[in-house]
mmCIF file of C-alpha atoms in Angstrom:
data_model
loop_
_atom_site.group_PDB
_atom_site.id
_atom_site.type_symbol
_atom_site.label_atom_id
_atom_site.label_comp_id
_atom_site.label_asym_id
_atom_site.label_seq_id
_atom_site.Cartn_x
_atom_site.Cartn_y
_atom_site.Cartn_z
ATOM 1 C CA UNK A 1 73.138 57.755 98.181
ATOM 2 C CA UNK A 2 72.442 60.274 100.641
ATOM 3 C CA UNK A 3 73.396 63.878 100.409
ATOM 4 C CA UNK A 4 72.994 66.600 103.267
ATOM 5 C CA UNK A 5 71.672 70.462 102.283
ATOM 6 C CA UNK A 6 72.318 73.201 104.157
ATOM 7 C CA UNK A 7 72.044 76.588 103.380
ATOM 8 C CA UNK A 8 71.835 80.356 105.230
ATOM 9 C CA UNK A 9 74.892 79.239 107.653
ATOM 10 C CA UNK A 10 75.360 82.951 108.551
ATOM 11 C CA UNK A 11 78.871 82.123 109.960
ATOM 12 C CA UNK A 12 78.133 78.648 112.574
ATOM 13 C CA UNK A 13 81.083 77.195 111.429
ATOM 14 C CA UNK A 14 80.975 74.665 114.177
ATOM 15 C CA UNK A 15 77.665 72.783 112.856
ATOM 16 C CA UNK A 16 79.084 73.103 109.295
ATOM 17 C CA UNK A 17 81.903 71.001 110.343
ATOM 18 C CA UNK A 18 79.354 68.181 111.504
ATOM 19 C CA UNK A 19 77.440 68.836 108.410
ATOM 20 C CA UNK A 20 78.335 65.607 106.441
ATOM 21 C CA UNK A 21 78.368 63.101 109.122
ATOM 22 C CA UNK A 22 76.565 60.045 107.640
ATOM 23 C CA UNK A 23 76.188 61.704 103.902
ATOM 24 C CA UNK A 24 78.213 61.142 100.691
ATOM 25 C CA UNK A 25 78.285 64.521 99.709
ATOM 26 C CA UNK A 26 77.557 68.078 101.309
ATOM 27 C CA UNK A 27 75.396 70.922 99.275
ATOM 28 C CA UNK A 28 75.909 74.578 100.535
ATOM 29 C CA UNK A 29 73.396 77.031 98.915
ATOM 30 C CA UNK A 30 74.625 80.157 100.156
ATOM 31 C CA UNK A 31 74.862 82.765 102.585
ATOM 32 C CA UNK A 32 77.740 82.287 104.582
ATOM 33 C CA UNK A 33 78.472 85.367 105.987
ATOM 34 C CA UNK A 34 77.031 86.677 108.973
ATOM 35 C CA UNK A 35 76.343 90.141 108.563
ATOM 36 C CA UNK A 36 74.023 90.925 111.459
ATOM 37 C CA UNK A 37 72.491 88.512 113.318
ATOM 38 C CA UNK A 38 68.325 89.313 113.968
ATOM 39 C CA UNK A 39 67.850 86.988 116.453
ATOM 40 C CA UNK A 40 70.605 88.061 118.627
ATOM 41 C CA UNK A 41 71.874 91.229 117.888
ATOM 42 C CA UNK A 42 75.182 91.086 119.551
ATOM 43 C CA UNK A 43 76.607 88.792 116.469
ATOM 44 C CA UNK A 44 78.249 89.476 113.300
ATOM 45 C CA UNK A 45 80.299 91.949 111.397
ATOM 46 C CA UNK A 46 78.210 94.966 112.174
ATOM 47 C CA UNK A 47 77.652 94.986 116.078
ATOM 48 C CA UNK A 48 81.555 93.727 116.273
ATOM 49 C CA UNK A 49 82.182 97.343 114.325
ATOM 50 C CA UNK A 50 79.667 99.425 116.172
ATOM 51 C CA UNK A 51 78.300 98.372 118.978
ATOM 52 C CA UNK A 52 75.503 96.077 120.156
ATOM 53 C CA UNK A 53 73.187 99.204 120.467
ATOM 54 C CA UNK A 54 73.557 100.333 117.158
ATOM 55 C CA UNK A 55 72.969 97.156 115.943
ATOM 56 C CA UNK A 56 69.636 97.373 117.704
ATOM 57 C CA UNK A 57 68.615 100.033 115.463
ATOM 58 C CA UNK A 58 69.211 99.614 112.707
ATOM 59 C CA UNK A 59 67.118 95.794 112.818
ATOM 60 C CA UNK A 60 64.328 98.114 114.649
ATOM 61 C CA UNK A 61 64.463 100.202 111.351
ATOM 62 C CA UNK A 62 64.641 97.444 108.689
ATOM 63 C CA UNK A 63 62.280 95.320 110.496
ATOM 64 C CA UNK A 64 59.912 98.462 110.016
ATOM 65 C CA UNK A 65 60.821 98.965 106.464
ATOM 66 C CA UNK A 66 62.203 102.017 107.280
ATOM 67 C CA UNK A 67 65.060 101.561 104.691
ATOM 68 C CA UNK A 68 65.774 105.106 103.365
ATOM 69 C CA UNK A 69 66.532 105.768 107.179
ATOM 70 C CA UNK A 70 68.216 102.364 107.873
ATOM 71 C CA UNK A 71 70.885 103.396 104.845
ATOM 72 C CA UNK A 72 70.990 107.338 106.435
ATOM 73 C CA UNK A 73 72.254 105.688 109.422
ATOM 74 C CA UNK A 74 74.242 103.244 108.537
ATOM 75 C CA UNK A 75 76.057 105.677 107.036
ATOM 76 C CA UNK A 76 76.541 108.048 109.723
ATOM 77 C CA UNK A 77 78.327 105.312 111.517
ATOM 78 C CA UNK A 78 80.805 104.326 108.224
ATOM 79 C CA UNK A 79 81.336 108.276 108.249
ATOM 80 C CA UNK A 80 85.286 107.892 108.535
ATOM 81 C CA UNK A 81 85.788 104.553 108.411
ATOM 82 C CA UNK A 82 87.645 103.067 104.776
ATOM 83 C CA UNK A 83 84.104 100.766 104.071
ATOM 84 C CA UNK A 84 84.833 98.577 101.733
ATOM 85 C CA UNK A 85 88.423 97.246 103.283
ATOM 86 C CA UNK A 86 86.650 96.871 106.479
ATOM 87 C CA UNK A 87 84.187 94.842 105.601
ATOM 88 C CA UNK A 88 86.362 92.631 103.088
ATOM 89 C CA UNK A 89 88.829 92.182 106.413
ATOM 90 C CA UNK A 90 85.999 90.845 108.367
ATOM 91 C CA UNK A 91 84.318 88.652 105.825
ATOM 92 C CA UNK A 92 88.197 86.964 104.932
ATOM 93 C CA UNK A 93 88.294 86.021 108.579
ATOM 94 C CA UNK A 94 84.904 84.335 108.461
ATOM 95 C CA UNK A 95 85.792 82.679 105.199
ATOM 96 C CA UNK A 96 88.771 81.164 106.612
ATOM 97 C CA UNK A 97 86.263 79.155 109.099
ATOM 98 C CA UNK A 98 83.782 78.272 107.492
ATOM 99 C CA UNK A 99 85.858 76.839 104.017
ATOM 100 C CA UNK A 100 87.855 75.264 106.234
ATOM 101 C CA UNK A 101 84.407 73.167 107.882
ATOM 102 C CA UNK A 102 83.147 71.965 104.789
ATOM 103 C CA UNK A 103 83.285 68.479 104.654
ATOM 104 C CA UNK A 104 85.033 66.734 101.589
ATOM 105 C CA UNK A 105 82.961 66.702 99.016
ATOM 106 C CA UNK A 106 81.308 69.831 99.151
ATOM 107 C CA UNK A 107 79.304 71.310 96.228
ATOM 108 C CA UNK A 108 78.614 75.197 97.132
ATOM 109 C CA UNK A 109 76.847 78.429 95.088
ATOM 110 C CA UNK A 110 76.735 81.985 96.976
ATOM 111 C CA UNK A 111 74.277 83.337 98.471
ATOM 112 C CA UNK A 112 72.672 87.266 98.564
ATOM 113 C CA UNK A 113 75.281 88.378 100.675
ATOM 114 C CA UNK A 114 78.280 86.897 100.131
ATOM 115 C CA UNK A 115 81.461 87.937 97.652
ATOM 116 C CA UNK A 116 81.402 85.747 95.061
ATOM 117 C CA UNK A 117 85.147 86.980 94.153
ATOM 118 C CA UNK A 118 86.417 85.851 97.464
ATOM 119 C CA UNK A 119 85.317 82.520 97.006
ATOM 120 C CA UNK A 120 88.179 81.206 94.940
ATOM 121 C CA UNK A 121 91.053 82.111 97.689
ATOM 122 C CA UNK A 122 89.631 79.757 100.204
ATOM 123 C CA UNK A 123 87.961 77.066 98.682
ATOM 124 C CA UNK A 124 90.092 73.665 99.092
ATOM 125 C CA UNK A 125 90.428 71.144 96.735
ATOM 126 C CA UNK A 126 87.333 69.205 97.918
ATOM 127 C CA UNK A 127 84.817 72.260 97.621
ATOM 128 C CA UNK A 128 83.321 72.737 94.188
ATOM 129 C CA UNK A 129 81.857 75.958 93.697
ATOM 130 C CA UNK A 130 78.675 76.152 90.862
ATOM 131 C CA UNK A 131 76.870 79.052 89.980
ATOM 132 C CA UNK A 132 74.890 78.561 86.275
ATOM 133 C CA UNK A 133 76.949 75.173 86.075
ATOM 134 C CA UNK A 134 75.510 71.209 86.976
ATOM 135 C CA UNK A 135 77.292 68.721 88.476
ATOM 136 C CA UNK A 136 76.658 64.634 88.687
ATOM 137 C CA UNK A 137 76.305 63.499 92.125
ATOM 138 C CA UNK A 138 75.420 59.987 92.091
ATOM 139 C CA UNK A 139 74.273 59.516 89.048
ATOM 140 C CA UNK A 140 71.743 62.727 89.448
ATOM 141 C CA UNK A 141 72.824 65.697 87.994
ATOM 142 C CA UNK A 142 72.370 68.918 90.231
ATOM 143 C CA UNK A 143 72.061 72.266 88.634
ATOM 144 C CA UNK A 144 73.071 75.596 90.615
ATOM 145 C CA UNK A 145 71.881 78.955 90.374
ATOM 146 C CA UNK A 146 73.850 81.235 93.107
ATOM 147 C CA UNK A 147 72.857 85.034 94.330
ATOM 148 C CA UNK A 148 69.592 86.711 94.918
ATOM 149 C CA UNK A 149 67.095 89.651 92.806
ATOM 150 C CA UNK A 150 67.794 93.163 93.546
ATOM 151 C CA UNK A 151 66.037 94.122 96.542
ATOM 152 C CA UNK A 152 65.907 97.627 98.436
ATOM 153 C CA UNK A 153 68.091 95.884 101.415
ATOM 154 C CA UNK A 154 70.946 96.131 98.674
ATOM 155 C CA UNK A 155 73.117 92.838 99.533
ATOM 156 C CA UNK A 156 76.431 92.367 97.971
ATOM 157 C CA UNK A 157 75.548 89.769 95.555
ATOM 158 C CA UNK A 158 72.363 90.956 94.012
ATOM 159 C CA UNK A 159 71.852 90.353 90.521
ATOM 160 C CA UNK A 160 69.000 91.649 87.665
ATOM 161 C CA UNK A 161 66.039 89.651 87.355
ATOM 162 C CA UNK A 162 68.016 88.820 83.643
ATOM 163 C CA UNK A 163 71.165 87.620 84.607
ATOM 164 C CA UNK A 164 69.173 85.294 86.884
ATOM 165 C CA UNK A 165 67.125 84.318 84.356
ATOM 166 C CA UNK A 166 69.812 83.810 82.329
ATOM 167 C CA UNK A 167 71.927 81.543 84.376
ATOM 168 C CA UNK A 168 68.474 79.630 84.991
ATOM 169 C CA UNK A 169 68.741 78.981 81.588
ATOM 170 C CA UNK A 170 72.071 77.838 81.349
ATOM 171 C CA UNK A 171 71.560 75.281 83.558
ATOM 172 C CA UNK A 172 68.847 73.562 81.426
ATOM 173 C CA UNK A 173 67.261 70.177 82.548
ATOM 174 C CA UNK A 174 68.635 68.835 85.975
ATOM 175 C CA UNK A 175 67.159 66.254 88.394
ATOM 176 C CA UNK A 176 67.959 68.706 91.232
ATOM 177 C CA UNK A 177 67.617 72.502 90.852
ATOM 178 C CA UNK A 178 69.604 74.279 93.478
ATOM 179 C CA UNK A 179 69.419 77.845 94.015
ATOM 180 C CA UNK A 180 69.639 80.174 97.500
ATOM 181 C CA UNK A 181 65.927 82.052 96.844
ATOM 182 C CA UNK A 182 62.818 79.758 96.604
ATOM 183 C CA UNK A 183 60.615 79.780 93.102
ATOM 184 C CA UNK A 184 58.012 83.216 93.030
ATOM 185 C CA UNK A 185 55.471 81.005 94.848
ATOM 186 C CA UNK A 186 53.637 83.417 98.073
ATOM 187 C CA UNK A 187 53.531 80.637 100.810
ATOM 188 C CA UNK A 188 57.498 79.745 99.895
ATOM 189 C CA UNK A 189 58.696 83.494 99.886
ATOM 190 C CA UNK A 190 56.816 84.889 103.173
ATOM 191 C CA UNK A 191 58.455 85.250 106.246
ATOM 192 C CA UNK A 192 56.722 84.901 108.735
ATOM 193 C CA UNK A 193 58.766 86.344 111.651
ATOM 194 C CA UNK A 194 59.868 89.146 109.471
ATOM 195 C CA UNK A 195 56.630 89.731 108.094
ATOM 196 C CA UNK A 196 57.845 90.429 104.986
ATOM 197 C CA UNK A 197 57.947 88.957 101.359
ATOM 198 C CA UNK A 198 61.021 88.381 100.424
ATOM 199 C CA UNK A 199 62.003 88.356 96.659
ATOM 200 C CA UNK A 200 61.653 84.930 94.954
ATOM 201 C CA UNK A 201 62.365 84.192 91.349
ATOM 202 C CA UNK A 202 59.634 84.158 88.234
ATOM 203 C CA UNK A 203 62.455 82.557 86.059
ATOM 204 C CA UNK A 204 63.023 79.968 88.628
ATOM 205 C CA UNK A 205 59.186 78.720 88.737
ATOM 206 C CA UNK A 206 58.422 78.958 84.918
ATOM 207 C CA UNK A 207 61.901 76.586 84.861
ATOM 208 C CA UNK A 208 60.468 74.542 87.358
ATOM 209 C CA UNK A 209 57.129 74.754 85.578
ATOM 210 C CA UNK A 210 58.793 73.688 82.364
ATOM 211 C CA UNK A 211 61.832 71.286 82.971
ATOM 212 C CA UNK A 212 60.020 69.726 86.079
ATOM 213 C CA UNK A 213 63.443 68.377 88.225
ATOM 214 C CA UNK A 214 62.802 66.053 90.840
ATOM 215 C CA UNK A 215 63.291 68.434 93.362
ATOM 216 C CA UNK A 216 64.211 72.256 93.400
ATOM 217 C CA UNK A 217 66.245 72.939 96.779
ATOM 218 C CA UNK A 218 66.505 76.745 98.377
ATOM 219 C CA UNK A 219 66.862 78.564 101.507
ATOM 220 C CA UNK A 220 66.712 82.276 101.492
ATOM 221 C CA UNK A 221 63.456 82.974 104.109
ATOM 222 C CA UNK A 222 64.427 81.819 107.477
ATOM 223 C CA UNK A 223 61.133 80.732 108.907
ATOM 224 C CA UNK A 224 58.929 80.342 105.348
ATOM 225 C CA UNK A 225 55.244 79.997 105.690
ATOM 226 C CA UNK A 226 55.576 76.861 103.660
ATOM 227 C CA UNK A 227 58.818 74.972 103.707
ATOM 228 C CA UNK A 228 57.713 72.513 101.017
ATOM 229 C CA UNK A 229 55.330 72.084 98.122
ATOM 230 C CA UNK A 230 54.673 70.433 95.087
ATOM 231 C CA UNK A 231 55.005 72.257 92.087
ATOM 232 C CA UNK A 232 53.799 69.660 89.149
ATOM 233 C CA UNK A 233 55.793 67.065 89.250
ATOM 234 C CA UNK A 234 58.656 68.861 91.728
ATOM 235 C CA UNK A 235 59.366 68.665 95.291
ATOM 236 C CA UNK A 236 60.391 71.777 96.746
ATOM 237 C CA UNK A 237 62.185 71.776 99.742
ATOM 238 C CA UNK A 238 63.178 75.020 101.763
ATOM 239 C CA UNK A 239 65.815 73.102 103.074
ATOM 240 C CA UNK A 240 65.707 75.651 106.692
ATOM 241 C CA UNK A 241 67.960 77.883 108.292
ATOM 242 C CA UNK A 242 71.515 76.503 108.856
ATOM 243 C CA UNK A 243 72.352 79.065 111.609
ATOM 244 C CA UNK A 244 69.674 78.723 113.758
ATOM 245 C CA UNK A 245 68.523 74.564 113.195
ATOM 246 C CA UNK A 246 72.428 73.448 112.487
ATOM 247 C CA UNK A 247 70.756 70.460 110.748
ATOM 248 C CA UNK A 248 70.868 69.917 107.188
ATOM 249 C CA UNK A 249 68.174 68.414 105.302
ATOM 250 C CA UNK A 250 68.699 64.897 103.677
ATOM 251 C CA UNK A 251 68.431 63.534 100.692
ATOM 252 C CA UNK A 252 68.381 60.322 99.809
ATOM 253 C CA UNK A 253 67.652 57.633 96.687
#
């Protein structure tokens, strides 16, 4: 059985599409939207609504952790512009792509900033979306925990560290944990281009700690100081950024 990972697509609906050549199954952990692209700043829904030079900006004041005036200009430029259906537009459009490149079967849980309500209009018959729920994939059974911790960079589908917790919990014992953020572990939640920790999950590692899956599968930090390590008896496997690489990560048994 083989099954191909991906997660952090950030709208390369092209790779996606190649995604389960030679696997059984696809899993998609999340983040399919492409927001603002850091690498190049010309892509994604906010240079497309304001300019490559704005979009310069405000990276130059996130990057610096300058978020109070990151948010005090990002909304000067919404000033008189209807937010919300804006955004919604642009993020249906990407949708439409990228459910339409998942390979048949995919198994899929959000990530920090998609819209987890949007989900249901464009996923095809051969797309199962999880989030607190398992699935059996060849004879393993795969547990997924979608969305990320509250954070300052406010992303669309932040939760509290309890609901997170709490869907942990409802996934229970699984060979293979799935979420989109890593276990609360420093090397796994540093990144290193960013400079910046992002926010991994306590919940995640004492379930890990406890219920010790095979492996526990997550994407979240683009270029991680680790990208796996052993946790007990657990592999885990930042399985890499999906936009950048287009390569998913295998696995097989």
């Amino acid at each position: 059985m083989r099954v191909h990972v991906v997660s952090d697509v950030h709208g390369n609906s092209t790779d996606l599409a190649r995604a389960g050549d030679g696997a059984d199954a696809v899993v998609c952990l999340g983040d399919l939207v492409l927001f603002l692209d850091y690498a190049d700043h010309s892509r994604g829904i906010f240079p497309d609504l304001f300019g490559v030079e704005n979009a310069h900006r405000i990276v130059e004041l996130r990057t610096a952790r300058r978020f109070e005036e990151a948010r005090a200009f990002g909304a000067g430029l919404w000033a008189g512009l209807d937010r919300g259906p804006a955004i919604e537009k642009a993020v249906r459009k990407q949708y439409a792509e990228l459910f339409a490149a998942f390979p048949t079967p995919t198994y899929a849980t959000y990530g920090n900033v998609d819209i987890p309500h949007l989900w249901s209009e464009y996923a095809a018959s051969g797309t199962t979306v999880l989030d607190g729920e398992r699935a059996e994939i060849g004879g393993l059974v795969f547990g997924f925990v979608g969305g990320g911790l509250r954070t300052a960079m406010r992303t669309p589908y932040e939760i509290s560290d309890d609901e997170y917790a709490a869907k942990i919990e409802a996934v229970g014992e699984v060979d293979v944990l799935c979420t989109h953020i890593p276990p609360d572990v420093p090397e796994l939640v540093y990144d290193t281009v960013a400079r910046r920790f992002e926010r991994g999950s306590r919940a995640l590692l004492a379930a890990i700690r406890r219920t010790r899956p095979r492996y526990s599968l997550f994407g979240h930090v683009h270029q991680p100081l680790a990208r796996r390590m052993r946790i007990g008896a657990t592999e885990c496997v930042n399985v890499g950024h999906f936009a950048g690489s287009g390569r998913p990560w295998a696995l097989e048994w």
